[in-house]
Coordinates of C-alpha atoms in Angstrom, one line a residue:
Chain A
X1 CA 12.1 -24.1 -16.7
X2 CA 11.3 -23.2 -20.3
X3 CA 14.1 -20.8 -21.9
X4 CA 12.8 -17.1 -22.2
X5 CA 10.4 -17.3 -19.4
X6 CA 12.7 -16.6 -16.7
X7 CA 11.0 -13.0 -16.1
X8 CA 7.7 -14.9 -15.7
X9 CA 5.2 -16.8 -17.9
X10 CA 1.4 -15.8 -19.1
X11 CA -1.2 -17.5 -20.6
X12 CA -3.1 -15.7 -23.2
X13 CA -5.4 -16.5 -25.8
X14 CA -4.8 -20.1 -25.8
X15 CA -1.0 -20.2 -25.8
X16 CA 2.5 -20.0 -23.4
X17 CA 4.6 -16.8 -23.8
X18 CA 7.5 -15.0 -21.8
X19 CA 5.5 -12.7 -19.5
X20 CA 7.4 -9.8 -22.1
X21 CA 5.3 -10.6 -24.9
X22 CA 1.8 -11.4 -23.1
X23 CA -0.7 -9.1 -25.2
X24 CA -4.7 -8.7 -25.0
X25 CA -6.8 -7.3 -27.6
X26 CA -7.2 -3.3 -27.5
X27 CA -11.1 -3.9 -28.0
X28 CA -11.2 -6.0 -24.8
X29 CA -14.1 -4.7 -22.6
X30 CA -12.1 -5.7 -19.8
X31 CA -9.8 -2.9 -20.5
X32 CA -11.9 -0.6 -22.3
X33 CA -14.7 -1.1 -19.7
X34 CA -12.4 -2.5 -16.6
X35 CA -15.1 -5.1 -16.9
X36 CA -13.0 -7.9 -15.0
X37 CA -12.3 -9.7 -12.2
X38 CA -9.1 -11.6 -11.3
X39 CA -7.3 -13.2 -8.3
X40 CA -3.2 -13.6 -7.2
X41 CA -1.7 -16.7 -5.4
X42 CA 1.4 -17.0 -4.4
X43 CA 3.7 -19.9 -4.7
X44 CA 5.8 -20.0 -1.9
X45 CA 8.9 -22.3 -2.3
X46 CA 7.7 -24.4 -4.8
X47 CA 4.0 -24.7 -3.7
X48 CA 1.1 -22.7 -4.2
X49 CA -0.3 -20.7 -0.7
X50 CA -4.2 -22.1 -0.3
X51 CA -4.6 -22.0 -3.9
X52 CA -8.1 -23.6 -3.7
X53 CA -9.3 -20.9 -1.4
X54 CA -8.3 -18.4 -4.4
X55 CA -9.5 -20.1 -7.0
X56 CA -12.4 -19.8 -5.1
X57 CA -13.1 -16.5 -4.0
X58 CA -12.3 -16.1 -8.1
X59 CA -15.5 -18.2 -8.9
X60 CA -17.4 -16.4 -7.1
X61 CA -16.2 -12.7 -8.3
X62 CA -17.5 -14.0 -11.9
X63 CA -20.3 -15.5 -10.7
X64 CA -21.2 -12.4 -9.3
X65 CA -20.4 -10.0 -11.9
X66 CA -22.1 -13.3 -14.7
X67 CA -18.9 -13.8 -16.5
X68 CA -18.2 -16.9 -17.5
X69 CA -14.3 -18.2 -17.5
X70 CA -13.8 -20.8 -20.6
X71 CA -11.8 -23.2 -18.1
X72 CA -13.4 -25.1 -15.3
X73 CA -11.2 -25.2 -11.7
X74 CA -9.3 -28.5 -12.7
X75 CA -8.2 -26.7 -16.1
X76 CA -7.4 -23.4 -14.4
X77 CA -4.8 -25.1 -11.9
X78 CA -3.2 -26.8 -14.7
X79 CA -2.7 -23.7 -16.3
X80 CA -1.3 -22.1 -13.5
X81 CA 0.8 -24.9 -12.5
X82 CA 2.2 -25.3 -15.9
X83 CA 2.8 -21.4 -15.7
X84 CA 4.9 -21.7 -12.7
X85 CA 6.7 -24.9 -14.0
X86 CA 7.7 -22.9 -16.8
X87 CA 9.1 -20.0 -15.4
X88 CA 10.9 -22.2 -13.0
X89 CA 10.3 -19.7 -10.1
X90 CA 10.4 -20.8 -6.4
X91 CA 8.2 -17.8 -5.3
X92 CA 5.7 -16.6 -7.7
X93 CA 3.0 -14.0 -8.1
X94 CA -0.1 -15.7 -9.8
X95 CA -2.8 -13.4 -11.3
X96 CA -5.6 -15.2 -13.0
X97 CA -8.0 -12.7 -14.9
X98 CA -11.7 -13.1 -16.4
X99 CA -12.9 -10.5 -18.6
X100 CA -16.1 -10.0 -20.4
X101 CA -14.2 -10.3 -23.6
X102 CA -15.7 -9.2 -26.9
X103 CA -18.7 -8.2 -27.8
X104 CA -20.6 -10.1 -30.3
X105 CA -21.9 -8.5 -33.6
X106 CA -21.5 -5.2 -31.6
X107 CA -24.4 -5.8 -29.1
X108 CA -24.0 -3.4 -26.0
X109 CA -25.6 -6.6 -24.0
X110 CA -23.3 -7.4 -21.6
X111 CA -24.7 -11.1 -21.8
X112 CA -23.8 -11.6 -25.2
X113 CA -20.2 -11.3 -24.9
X114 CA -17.5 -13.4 -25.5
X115 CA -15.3 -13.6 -22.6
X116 CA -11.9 -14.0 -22.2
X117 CA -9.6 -16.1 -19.7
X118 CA -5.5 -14.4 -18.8
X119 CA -3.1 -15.7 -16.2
X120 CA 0.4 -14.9 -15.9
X121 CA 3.3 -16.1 -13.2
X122 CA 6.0 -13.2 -11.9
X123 CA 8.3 -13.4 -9.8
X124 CA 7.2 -12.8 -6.0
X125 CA 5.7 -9.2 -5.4
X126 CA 6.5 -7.4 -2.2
X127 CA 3.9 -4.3 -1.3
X128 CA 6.7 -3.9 2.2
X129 CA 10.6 -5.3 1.2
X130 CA 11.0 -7.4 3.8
X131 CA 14.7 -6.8 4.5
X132 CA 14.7 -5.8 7.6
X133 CA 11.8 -7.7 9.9
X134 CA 11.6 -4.0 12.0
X135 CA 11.3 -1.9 8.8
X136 CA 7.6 -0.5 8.3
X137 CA 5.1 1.1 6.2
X138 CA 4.5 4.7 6.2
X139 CA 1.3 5.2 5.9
X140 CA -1.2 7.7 5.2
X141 CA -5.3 8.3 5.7
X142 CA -6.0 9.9 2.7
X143 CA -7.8 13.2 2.8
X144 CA -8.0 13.9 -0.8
X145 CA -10.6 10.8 -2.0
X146 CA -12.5 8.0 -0.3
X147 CA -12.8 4.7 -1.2
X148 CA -15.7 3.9 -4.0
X149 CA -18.4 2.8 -1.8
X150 CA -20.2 -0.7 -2.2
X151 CA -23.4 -0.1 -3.7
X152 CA -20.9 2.0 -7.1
X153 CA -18.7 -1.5 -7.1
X154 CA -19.1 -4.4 -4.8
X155 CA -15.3 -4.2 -3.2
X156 CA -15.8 -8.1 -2.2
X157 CA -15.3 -9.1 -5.7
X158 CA -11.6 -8.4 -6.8
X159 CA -11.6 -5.7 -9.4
X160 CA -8.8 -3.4 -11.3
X161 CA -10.9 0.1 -10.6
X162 CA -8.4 1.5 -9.0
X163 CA -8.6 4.9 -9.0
X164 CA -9.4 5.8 -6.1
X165 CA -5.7 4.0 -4.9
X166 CA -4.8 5.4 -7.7
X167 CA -5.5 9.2 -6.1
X168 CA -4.6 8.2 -2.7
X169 CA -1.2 6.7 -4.2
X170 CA -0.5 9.9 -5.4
X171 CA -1.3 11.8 -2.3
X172 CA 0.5 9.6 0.3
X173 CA 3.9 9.8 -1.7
X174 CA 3.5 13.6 -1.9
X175 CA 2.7 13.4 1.9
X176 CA 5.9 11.6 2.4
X177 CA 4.7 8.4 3.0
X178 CA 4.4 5.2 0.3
X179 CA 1.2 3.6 1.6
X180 CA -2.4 5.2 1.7
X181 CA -5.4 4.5 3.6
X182 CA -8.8 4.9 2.0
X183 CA -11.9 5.7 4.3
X184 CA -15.4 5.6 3.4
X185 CA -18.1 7.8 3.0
X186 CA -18.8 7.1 6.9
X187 CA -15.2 7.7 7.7
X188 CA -14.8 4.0 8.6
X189 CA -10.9 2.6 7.7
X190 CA -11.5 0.6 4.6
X191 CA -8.7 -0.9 2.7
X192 CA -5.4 0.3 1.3
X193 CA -4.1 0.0 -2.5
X194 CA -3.6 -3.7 -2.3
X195 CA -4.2 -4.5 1.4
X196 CA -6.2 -5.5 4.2
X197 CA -5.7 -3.6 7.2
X198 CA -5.7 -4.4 11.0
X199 CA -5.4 -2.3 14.2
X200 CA -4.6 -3.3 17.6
X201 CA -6.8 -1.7 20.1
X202 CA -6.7 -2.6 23.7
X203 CA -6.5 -6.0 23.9
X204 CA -8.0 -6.6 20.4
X205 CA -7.5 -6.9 16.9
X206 CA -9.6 -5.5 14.7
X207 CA -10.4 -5.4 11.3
X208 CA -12.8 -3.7 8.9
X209 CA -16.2 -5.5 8.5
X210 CA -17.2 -4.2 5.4
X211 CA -16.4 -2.0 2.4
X212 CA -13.1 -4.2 1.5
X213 CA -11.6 -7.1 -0.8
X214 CA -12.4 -10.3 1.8
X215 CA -8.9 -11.3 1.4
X216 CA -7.4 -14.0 1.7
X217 CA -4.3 -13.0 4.1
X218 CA -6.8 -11.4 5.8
X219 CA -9.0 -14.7 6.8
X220 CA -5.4 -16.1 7.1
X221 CA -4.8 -13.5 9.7
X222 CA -8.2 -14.1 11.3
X223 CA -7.7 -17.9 11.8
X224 CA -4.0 -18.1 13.3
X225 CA -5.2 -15.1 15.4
X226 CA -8.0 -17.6 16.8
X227 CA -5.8 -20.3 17.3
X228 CA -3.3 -18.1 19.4
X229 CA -6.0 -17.5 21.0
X230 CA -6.3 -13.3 20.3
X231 CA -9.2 -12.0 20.2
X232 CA -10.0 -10.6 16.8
X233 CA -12.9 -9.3 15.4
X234 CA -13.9 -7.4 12.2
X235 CA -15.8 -4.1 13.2
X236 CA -17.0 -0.6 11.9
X237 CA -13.6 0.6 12.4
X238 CA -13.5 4.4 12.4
X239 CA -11.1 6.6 12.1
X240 CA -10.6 7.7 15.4
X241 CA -10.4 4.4 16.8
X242 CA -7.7 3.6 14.6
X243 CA -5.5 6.5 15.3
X244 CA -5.5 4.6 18.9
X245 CA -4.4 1.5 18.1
X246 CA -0.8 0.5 19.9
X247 CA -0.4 -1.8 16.5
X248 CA -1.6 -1.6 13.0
X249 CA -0.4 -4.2 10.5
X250 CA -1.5 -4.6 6.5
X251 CA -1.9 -8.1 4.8
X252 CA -1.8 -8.5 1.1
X253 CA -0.9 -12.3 -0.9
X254 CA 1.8 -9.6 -1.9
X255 CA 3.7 -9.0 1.1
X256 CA 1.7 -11.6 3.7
X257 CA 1.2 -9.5 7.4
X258 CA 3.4 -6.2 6.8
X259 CA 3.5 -3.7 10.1
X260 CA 2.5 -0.1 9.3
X261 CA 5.3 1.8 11.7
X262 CA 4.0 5.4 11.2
X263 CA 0.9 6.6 10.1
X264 CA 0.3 10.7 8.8
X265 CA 4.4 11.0 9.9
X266 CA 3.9 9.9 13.3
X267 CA 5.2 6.7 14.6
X268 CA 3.0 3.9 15.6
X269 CA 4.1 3.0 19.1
X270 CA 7.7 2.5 19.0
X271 CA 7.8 2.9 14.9
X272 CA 8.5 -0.3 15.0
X273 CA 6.8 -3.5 14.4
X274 CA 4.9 -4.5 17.6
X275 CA 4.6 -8.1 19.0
X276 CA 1.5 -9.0 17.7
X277 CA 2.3 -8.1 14.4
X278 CA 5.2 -10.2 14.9
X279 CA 3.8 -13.0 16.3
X280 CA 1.3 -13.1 13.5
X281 CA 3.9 -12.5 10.8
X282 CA 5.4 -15.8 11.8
X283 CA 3.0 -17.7 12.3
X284 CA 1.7 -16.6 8.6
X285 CA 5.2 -17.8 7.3
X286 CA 5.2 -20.4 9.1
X287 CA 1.5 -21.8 7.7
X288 CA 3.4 -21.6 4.6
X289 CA 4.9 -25.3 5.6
X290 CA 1.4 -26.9 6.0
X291 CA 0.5 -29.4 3.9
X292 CA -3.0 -28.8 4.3
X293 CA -2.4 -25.3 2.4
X294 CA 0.4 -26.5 -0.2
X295 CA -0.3 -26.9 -3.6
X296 CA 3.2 -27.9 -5.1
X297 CA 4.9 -27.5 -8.3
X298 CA 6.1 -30.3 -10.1
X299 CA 9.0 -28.3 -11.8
Chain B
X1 CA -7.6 3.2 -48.3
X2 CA -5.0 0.1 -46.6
X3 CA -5.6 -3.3 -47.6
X4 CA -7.0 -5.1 -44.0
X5 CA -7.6 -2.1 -42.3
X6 CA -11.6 -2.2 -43.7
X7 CA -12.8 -2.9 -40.0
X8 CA -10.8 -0.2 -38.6
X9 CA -7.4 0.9 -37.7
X10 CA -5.8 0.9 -34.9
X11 CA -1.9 2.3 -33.4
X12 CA -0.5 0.5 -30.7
X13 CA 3.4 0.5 -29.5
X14 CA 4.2 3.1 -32.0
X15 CA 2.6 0.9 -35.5
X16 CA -0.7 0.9 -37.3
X17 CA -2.6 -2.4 -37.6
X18 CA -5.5 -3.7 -38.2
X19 CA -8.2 -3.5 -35.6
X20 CA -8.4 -7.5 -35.3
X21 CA -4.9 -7.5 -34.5
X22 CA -4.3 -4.6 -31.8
X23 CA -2.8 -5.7 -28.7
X24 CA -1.7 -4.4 -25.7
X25 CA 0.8 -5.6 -22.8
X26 CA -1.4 -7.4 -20.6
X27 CA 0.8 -5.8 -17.7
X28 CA -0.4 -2.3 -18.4
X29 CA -1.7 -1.0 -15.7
X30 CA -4.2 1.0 -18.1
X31 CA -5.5 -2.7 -17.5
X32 CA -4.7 -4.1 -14.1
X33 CA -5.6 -0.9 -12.5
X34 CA -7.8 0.7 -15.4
X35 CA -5.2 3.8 -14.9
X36 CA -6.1 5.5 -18.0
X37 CA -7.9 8.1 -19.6
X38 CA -9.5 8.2 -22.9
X39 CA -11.5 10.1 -25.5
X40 CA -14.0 9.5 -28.6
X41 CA -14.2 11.7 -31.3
X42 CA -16.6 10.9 -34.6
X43 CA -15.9 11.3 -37.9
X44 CA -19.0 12.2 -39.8
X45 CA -18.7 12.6 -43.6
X46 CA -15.2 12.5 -43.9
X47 CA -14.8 15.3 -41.7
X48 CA -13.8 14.9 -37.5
X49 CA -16.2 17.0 -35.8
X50 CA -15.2 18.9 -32.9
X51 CA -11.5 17.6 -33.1
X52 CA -9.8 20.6 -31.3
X53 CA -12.3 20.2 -28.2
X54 CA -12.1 16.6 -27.5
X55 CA -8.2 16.5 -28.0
X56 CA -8.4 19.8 -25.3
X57 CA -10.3 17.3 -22.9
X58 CA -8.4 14.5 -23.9
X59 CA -5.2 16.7 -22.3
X60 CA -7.3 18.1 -19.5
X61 CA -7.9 14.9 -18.2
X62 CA -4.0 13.1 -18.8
X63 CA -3.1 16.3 -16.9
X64 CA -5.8 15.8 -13.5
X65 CA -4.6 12.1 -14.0
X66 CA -1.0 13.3 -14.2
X67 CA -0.4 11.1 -17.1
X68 CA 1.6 12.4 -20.1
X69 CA 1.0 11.5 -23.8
X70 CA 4.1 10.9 -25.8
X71 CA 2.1 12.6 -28.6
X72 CA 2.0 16.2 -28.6
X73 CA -1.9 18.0 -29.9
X74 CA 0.1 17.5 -33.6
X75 CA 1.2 14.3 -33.4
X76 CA -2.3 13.1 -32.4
X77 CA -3.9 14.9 -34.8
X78 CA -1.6 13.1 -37.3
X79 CA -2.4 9.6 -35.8
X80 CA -6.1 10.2 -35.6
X81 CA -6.1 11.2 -39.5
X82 CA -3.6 8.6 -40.4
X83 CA -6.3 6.1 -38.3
X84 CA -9.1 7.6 -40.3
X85 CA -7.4 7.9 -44.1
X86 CA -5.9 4.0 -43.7
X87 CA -9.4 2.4 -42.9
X88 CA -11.4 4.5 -45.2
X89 CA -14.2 5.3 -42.9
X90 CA -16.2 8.3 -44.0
X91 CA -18.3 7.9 -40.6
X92 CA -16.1 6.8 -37.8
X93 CA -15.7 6.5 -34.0
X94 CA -12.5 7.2 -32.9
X95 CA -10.7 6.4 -29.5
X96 CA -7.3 8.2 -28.2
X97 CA -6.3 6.5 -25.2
X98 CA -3.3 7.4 -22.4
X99 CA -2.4 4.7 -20.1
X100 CA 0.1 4.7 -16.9
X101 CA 1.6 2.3 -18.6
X102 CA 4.3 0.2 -17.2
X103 CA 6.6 0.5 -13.8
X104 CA 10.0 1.1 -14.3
X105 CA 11.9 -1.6 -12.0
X106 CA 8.6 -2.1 -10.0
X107 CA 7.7 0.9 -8.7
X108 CA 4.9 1.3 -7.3
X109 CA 5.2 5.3 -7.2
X110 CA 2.9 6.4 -9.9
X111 CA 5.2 8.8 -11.1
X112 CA 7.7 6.4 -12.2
X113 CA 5.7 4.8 -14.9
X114 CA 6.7 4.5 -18.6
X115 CA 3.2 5.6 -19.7
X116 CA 1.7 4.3 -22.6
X117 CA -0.4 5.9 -26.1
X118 CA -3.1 4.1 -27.9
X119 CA -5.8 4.6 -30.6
X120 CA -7.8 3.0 -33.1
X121 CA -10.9 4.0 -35.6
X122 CA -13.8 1.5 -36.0
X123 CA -16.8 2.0 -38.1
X124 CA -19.2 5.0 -36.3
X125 CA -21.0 3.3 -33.0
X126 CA -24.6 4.2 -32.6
X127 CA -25.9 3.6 -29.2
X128 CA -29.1 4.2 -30.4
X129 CA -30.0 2.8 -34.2
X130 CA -31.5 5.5 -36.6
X131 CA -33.5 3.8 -38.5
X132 CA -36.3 5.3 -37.3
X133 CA -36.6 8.6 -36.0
X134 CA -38.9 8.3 -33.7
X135 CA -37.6 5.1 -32.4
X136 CA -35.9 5.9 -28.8
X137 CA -34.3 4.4 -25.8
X138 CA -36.4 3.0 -23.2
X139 CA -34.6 4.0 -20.7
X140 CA -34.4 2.4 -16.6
X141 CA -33.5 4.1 -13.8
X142 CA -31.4 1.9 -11.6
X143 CA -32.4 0.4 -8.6
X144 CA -29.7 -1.7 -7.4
X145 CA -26.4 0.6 -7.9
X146 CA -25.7 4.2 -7.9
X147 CA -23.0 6.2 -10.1
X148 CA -19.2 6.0 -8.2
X149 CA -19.0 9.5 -6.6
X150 CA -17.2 12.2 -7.6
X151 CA -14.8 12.3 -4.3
X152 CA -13.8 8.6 -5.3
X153 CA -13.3 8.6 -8.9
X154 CA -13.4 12.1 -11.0
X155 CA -16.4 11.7 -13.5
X156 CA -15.3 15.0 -15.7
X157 CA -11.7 13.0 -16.5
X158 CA -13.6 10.3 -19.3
X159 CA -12.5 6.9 -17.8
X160 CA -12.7 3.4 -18.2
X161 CA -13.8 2.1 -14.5
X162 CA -17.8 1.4 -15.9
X163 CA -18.4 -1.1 -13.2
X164 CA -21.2 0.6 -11.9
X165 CA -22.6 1.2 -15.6
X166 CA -22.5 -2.3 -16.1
X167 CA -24.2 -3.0 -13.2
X168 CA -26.9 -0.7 -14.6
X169 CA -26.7 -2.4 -18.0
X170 CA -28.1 -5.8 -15.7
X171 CA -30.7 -4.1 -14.3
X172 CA -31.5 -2.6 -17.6
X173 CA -31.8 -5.3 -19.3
X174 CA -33.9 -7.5 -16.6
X175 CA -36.3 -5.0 -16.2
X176 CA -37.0 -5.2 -20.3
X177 CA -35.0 -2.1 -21.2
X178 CA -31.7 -1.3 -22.4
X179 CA -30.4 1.9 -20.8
X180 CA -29.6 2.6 -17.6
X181 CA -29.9 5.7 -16.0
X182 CA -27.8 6.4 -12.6
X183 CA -28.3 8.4 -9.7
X184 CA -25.8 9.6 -7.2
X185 CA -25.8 9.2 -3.8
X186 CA -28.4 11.8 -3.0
X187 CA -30.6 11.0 -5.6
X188 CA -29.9 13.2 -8.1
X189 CA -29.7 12.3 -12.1
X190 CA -26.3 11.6 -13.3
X191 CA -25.6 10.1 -16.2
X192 CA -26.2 6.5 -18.8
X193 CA -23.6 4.0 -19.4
X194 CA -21.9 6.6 -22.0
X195 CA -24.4 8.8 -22.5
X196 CA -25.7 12.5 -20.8
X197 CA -28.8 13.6 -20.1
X198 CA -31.4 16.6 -20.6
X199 CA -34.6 16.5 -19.8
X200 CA -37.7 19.0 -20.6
X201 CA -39.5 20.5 -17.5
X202 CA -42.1 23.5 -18.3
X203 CA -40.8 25.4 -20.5
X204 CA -37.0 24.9 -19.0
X205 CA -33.8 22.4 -20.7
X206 CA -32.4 21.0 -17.7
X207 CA -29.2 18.9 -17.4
X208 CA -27.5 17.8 -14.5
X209 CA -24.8 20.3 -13.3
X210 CA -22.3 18.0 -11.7
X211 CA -21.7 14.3 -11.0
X212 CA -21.7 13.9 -15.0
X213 CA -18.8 13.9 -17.7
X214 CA -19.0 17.3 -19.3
X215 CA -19.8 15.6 -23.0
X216 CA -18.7 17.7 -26.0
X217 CA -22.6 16.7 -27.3
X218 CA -23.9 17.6 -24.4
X219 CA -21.8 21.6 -24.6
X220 CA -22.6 21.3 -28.2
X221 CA -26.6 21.0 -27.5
X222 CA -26.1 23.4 -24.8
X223 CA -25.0 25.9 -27.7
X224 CA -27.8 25.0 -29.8
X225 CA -30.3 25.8 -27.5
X226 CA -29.0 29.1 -26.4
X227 CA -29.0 30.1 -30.2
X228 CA -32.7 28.7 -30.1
X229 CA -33.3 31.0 -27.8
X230 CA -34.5 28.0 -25.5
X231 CA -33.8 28.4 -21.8
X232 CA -31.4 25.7 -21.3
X233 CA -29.9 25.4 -17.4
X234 CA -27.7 23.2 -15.5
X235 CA -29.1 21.8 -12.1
X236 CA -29.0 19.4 -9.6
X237 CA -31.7 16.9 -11.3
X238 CA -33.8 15.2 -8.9
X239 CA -35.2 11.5 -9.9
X240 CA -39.0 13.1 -9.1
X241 CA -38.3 16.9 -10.8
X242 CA -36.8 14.3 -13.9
X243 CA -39.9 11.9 -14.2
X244 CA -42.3 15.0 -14.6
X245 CA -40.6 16.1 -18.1
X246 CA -42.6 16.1 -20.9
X247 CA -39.2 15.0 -23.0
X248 CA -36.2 13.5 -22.7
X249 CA -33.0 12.7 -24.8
X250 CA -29.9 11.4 -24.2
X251 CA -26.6 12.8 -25.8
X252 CA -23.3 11.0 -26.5
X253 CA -20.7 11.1 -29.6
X254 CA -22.1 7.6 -30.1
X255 CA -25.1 9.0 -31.4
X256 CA -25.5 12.5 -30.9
X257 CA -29.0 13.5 -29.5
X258 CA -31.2 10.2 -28.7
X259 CA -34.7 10.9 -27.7
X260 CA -35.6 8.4 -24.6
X261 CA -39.2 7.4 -25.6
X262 CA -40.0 5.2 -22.0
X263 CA -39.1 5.6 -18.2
X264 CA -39.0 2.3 -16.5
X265 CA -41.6 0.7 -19.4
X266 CA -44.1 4.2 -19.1
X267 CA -43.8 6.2 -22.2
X268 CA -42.7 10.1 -21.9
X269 CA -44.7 12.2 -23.5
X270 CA -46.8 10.3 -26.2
X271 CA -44.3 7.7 -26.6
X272 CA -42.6 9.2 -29.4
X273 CA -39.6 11.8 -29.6
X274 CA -40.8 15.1 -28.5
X275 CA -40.8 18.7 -30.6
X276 CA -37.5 20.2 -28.4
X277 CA -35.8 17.0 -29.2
X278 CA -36.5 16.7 -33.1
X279 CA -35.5 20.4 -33.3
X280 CA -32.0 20.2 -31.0
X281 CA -31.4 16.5 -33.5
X282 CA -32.0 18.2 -36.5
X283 CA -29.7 21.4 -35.5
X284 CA -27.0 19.0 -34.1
X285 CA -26.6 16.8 -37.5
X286 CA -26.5 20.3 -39.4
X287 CA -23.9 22.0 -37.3
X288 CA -21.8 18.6 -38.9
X289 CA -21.6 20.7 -42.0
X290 CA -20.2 23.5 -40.7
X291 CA -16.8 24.5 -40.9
X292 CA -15.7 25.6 -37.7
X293 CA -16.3 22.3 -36.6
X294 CA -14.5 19.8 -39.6
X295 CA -11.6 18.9 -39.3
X296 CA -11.1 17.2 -42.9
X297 CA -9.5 14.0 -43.5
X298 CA -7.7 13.6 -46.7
X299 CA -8.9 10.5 -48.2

C-alpha cells in the first residue's frame, strides 16, 4: 500500500493520487456534456471479478459512442492493478471512465476532440449491506418518470445520465422505500439506479430483454442459473407480470445478487429472501473462487 | 484585468483560477451521474444581458432538481462579475453551475449530499460565426435518435445529459451538416444541441410549445415579435408543418438569432437568411443596449 491512499486511489491526467484529491478539468465535455462512458470491477479478496469481461463491455461502449481511450487493454489493466496495489484494498470498487475530453481550437465536432482516460479504486460499494443474508431491498415502481428510452440514449453502453434514477431515487425514498424501479414507455420493468433486475415467475426466472445496462452480474446470473439447471430467460417483462413473481432479486458489480423483500410496501412472498435468490447469491460468491474469473493483485 | 486569467476565469471550491486550471472532484456526482443543473449568461459589451432572468431560471431549476446553491441571487451576482472583471472580457459566455455534489458517509439518499457551486467565464461562444450575415446553419433533422422525453428527463431544468444531442451531432455531421435538429417521440420539432427553434409558416412565428428548454433568447424573440406586431405562437411543431416554412432561425445565448439557411442539404427559402429573421437579429442585438437589460460590469 502507498501512504495516503488508504481511502482509495485514482488515476488522472497521467499521474497517482489519494482518491481525495482526484480532480478533472471543469471544461471537460464529459461533465459539461455527460459525454462519457465508464465501467466498475470489483476486486474481490485480492483479485479482480471477470475483469476482462469488463474491460470489454468498456471497449465496446466507446466504440460505440467513437471515443477513443489513450490506453490500449494491456495498459488499462496495469493501471487498474497498480491502483488497487496502491490503495492496498482487499475488496475494491473499480471505475474506469472515457470521456470525450476537450475540444480542440473550440470546434463543436465531436470528432475533433481530445479525449480523456480516469480510473479510480474505492473501497467495495454495497447498493444492499449485506449484514444480514435475510435483509432486503424495498423497492419501488416508480410512477413519477420512466426510464429514458433506447433510441434518446442506447442503455447497453454504460453511461452517467442518470436522471431519470436520479427522479425515481427521490420518489422511492419519499415513498418509504430506498430502491426504485424504472419502467418504460411500454410499461415493461427496465432497470433500477444501478441494477439489473430479475423476477421469479412460475417456475422461471426472468429478466428484462431490452432497455437496460447488459450487465455483467446479470450474464453472471444467467450462466450459474443454466448450470443449476433453472430455466432463465430474458423477456418483455411487464409490469404486471412482475407484480407476480414469488421472487425478485437485483444484481449490480456493487452488491452482486441482492433480494428485493418488498416491492410498493408490500412484501415479496415471505419478505424475505426466497431460495432461488439464495441459491444464486452463493453460487455468485462462490464463482468469486474460480480461477477462470480471477484476476489477482500483486499487492 | 488578472494576470493569467486572459482565457477566462473560472470559481471552483470557493477560489478563482484560471480557466486552464479549474478542476473539479472527479467523485462529483454532477459527473458520475451528471446530477447537475446549469445556466449561461452572455456578456455583451461589458454589460450581462438578461442577468436577473437566467439567475431566476438558474434557481428554478436547483429548486425542481432539489439542489441548493450555497450562493444566494447576491453572492452569484458577485461571482459572476468578479468572473467577468478578473478576465477582462468585454463579450463573454458565462456558466453558473449547481452540482449534487458529494455523499456524506455514502449515502445514496439524494438528500444527503454536500452539494457543490461552480462557474467560470470564457471568451463569448458563437455557435454560429458572424462573419457573414447571411451565412447560416445547415441544419439536419435526425434520423437515427430522438430528444430524451420530458417524462424521463425534465427539458425546461437546463442540464447536462446531451447524449442524445451528441448523437445528433454524428448524424449531423455524416450527412454534410453541422446541426442537428431533434424530434420527440411523436414527431414533433424539439430542439438543436443548445439551441431553440422558430420557424415561419404563412404569415405565423411558430415555436415548439413543449418538449424544449424555455431559452431566455427564445422569450426574448418572443417579446420582439409581439412588439413587431408579428403573430408569434407556440405549438406542437410537426416535422412536415416545419419543412413548409419559408424561414427558419435558430436561437441560443451562444449566438442569439441564427438564421438556418438548409434543411437536410435543400435550401429554405432562397438559401439566404430571410426578411422576419434579419428584422427579429437586428432588434435582438439592439435590445443589448438597453438598460433594463445590462447589468454592468465594473471593469
Amino acid at each position: 500500500m502507498t501512504s495516503g491512499f488508504e481511502r482509495g486511489a485514482a488515476f488522472v491526467e497521467g499521474e497517482y493520487v489519494p482518491i481525495a484529491e482526484a480532480r478533472i478539468p471543469l471544461v471537460d465535455v464529459g461533465f459539461t456534456r455527460s459525454d462519457v462512458t465508464y465501467d466498475v470491477v470489483a476486486v474481490w479478496d485480492g483479485a479482480f471479478f471477470r475483469l476482462e469481461d469488463h474491460l470489454e463491455r468498456f471497449e465496446r461502449g466507446c466504440a460505440r459512442l467513437r471515443l477513443r481511450s489513450p490506453h490500449d487493454r494491456a495498459a488499462t489493466t496495469k493501471i487498474l492493478l497498480d491502483l488497487v496495489r496502491m490503495s492496498g484494498l482487499r475488496e475494491a470498487y473499480v471505475e474506469v471512465i472515457c470521456t470525450r475530453g476537450m475540444s480542440r481550437g473550440g470546434s463543436r465536432d465531436p470528432r475533433d476532440f481530445d479525449n480523456r482516460f480516469y480510473a479510480y479504486a474505492i473501497p467495495y460499494v454495497w447498493i444492499l449491506r449485506p449484514e444480514d443474508p435475510a435483509t432486503g431491498m424495498d423497492a419501488v415502481i416508480a410512477r413519477t418518470v420512466r426510464r429514458i428510452p433506447g433510441d434518446s440514449v442506447d442503455p447497453t453502453v454504460k453511461n452517467y445520465q442518470w436522471g431519470d434514477f436520479t427522479r425515481g431515487l427521490y420518489e422511492a425514498y419519499e415513498r418509504g422505500g430506498r430502491y426504485p424501479i424504472l419502467l418504460d414507455q411500454a410499461g415493461n420493468i427496465t432497470e433500477g439506479a444501478g441494477y439489473n433486475l430479475f423476477a421469479v415467475v412460475g417456475e422461471r426466472l426472468l429478466t428484462p430483454a431490452s432497455g437496460t445496462l447488459e450487465g455483467i452480474t446479470r450474464r453472471t446470473v444467467l450462466e450459474l442459473a443454466a448450470e443449476a439447471g433453472i430455466r432463465a430467460e430474458a423477456v418483455d417483462l411487464d409490469e404486471d407480470l412482475f407484480r407476480t413473481a414469488r421472487e425478485i432479486f437485483a444484481t449490480s458489480t456493487a452488491g452482486g445478487v441482492m433480494p428485493v423483500t418488498s416491492l410498493d410496501g408490500e412484501p415479496i412472498g415471505d419478505g424475505r429472501a426466497g431460495p432461488m435468490t439464495t441459491l444464486l447469491r452463493e453460487r455468485y460468491w462462490r464463482a468469486h473462487r474460480e480461477p477462470r474469473y480471477r484476476t489477482p493483485v500483486d499487492y
